[in-house]
Tab-separated table of C-alpha atoms in Angstrom:
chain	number	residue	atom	x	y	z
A	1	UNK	CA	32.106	5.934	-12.110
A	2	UNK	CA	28.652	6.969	-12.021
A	3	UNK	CA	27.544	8.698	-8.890
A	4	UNK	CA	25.086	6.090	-6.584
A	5	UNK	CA	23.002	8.822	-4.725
A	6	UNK	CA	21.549	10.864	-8.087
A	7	UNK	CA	19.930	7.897	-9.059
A	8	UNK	CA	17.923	7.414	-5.962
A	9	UNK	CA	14.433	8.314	-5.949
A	10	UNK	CA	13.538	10.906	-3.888
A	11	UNK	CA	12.206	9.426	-0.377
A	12	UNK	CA	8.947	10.697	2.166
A	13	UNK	CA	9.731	12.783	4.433
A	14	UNK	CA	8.831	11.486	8.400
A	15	UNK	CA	9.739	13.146	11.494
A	16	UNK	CA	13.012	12.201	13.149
A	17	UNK	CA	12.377	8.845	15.458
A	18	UNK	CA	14.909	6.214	16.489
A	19	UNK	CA	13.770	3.885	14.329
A	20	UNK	CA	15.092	3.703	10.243
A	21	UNK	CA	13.019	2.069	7.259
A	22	UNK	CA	15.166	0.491	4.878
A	23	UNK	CA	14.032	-0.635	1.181
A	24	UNK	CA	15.661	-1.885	-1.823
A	25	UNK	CA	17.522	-4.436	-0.545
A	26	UNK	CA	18.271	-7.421	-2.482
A	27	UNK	CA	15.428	-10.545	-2.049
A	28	UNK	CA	18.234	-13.018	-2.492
A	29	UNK	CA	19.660	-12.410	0.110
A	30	UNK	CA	18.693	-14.708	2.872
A	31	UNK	CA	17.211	-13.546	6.586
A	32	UNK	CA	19.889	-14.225	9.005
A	33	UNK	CA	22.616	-12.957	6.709
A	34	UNK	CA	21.084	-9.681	5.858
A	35	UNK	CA	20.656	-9.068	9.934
A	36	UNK	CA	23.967	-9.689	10.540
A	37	UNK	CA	24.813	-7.519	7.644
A	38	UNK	CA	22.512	-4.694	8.894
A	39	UNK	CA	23.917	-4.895	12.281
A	40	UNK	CA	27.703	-4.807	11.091
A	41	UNK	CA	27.132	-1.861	9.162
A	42	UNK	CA	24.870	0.437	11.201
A	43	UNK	CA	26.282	-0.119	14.856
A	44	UNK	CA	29.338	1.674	13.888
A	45	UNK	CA	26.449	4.958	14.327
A	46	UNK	CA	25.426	3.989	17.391
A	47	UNK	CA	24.097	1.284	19.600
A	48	UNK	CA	21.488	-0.734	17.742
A	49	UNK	CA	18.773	-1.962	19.911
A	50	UNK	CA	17.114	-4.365	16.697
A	51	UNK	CA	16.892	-5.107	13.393
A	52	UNK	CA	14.012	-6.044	11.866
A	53	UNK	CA	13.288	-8.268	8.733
A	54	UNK	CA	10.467	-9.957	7.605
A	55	UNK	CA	9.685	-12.428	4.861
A	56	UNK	CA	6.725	-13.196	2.588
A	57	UNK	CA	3.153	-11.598	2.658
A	58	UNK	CA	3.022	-9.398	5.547
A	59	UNK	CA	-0.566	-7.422	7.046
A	60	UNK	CA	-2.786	-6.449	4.277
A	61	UNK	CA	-1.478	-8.885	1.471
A	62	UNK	CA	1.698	-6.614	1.336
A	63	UNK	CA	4.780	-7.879	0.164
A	64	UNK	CA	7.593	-7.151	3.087
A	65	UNK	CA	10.373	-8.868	1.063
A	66	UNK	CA	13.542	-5.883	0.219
A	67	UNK	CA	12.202	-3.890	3.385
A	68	UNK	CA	13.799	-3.855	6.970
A	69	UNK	CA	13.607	-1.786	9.760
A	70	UNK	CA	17.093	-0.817	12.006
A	71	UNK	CA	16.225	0.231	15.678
A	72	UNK	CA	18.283	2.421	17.688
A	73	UNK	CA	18.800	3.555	21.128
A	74	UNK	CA	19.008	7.292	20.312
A	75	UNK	CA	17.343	9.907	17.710
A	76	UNK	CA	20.898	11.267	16.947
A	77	UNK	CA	22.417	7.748	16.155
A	78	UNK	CA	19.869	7.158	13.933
A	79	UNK	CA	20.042	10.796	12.242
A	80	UNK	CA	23.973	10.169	11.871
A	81	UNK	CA	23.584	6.591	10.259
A	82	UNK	CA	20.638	7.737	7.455
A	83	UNK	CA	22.964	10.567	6.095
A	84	UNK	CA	25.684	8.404	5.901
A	85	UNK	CA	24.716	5.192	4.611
A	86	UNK	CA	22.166	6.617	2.059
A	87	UNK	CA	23.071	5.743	-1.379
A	88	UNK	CA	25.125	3.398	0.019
A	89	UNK	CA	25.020	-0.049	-2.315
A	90	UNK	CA	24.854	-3.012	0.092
A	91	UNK	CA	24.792	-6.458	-2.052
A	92	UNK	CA	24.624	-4.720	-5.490
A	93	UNK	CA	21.959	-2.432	-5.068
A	94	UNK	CA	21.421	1.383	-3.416
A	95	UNK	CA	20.319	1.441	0.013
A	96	UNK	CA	17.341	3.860	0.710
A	97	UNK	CA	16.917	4.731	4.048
A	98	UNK	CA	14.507	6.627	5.620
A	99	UNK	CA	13.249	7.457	9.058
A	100	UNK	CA	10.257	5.221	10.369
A	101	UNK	CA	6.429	6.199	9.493
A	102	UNK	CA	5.466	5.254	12.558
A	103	UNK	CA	7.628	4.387	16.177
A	104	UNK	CA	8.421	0.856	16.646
A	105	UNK	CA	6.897	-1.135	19.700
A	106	UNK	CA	9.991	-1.894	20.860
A	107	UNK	CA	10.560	1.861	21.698
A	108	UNK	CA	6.711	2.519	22.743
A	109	UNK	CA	7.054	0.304	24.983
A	110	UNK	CA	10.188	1.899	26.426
A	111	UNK	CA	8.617	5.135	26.668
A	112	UNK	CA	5.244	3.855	28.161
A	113	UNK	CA	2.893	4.611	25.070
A	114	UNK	CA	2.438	1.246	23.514
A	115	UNK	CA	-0.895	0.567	25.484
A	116	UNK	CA	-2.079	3.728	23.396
A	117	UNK	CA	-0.792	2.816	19.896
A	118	UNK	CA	-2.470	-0.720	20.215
A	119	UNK	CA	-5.983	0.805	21.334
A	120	UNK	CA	-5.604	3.034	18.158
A	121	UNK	CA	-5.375	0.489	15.995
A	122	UNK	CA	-7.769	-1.687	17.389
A	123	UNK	CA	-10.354	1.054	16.977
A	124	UNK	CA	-9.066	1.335	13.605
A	125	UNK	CA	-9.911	-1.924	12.629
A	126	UNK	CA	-12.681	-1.699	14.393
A	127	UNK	CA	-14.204	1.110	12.091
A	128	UNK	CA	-12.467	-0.751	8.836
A	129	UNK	CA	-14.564	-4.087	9.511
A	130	UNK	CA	-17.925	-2.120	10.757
A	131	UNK	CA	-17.577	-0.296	7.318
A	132	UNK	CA	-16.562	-3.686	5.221
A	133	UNK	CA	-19.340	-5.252	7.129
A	134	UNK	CA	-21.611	-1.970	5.207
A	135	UNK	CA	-20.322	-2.638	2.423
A	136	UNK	CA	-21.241	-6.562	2.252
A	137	UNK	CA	-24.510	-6.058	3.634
A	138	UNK	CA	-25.413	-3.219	0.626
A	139	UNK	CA	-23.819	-5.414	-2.304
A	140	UNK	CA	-25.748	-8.413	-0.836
A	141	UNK	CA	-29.178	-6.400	-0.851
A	142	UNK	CA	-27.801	-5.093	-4.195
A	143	UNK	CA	-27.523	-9.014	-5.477
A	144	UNK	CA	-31.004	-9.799	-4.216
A	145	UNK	CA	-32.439	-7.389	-6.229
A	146	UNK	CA	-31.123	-8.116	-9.492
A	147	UNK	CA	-32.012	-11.670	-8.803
A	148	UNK	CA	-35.432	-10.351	-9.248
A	149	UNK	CA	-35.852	-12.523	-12.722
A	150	UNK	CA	-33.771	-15.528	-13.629
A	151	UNK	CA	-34.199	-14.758	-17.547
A	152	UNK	CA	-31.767	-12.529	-19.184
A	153	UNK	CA	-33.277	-9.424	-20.667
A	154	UNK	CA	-33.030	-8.754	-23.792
A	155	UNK	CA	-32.115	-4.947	-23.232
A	156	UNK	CA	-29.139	-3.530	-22.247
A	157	UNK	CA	-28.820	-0.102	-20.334
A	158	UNK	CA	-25.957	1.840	-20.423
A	159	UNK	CA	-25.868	4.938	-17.725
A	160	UNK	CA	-23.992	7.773	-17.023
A	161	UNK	CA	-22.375	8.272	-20.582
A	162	UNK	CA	-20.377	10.954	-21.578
A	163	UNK	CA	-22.123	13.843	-23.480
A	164	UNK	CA	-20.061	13.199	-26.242
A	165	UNK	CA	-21.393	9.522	-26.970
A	166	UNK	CA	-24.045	9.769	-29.774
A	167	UNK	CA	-26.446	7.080	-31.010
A	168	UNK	CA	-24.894	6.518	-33.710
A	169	UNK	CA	-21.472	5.940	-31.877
A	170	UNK	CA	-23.185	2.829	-29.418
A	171	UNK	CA	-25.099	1.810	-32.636
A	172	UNK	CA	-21.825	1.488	-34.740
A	173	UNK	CA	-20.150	-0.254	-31.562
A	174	UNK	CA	-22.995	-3.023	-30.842
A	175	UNK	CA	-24.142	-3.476	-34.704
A	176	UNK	CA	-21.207	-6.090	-34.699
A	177	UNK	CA	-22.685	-7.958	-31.833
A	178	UNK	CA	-25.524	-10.786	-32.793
A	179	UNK	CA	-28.767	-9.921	-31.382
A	180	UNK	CA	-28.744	-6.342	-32.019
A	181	UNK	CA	-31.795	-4.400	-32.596
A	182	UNK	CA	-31.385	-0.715	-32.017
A	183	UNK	CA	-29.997	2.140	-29.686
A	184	UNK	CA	-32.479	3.923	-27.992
A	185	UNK	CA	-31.255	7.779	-26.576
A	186	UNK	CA	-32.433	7.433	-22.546
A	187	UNK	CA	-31.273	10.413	-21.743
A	188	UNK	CA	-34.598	11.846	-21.233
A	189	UNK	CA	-35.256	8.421	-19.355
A	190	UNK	CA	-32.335	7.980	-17.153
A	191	UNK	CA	-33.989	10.376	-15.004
A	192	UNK	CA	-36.821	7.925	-14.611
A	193	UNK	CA	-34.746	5.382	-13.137
């Protein structure tokens, strides 16, 4: 028998917290039935205050499906049950377990700093949409300006080359193209533009 835990890969290291991240668990297996299975096999560590799984496309387009989180009451519960039950194959597959990245709002809230977690990520967001909004505002302007003329040229410029591409290398790679005339070495003129 092959041994379970040497073909694990190596997980992140997070600080301690009551709260454990579990991945690759099976997708088959259905919501309430992997709870219940959580919960049966972790509160034998210590008194489990949740367990948390979610299904389908979670924040950010990610994919939450083989992921669940186990909530405890204590740091040393949860310590205890992530030595023992990594490695551990639960519905055909190796369990890895790891401590939360971050602490769960069900135990900010407990200790009285979820009001700050929530303001951190609302600034957060804040700054992610002011800089999208940057972003959509340059490509825009960006779009406008090549919009200058609605017929194609006839020219095509190719910038920031390697030093290695010669003439002859883009001439031998668009000769095979219809409508080719000649390569022209901008290097001198790239400055220009």
């Amino acid at each position: 028998m092959t041994d379970v835990s040497s073909k694990i890969k190596p997980q992140p290291n997070f600080p301690p917290s009551q709260t454990l991240y579990l991945s690759n668990i099976d997708w088959a297996v259905k919501k309430p039935q992997l709870k219940r299975s959580l919960l049966s096999l972790f509160s034998r560590h210590g008194k489990v205050l949740d367990v948390i799984c979610l299904r389908g496309n979670g924040s950010g387009g990610k994919c939450l499906r083989g992921q669940a989180w186990v909530i405890f009451d204590s740091q040393s519960a949860a310590t205890q049950a992530l030595t023992a039950e990594r490695g551990f194959v639960f519905f055909g597959r190796p369990l890895m377990v790891n401590y939360s990245a971050e602490t769960s709002d069900r135990i900010a809230k407990r200790n009285g700093t979820y009001g700050q977690k929530t303001k951190e990520k609302r600034a957060a967001k804040r700054k992610m949409e002011e800089t999208e909004e940057g972003c959509a505002k340059k490509s825009a302007r960006t779009a406008e300006s090549n919009q200058g003329s609605d017929t194609p040229s006839p020219v095509l410029l190719a910038k920031e080359l390697p030093d290695e591409v010669t003439s002859v290398m883009l001439e031998m790679l668009f000769r095979q193209y219809g409508g080719y005339k000649e390569v022209e070495n901008g290097r001198q003129r790239d400055r220009n533009y």
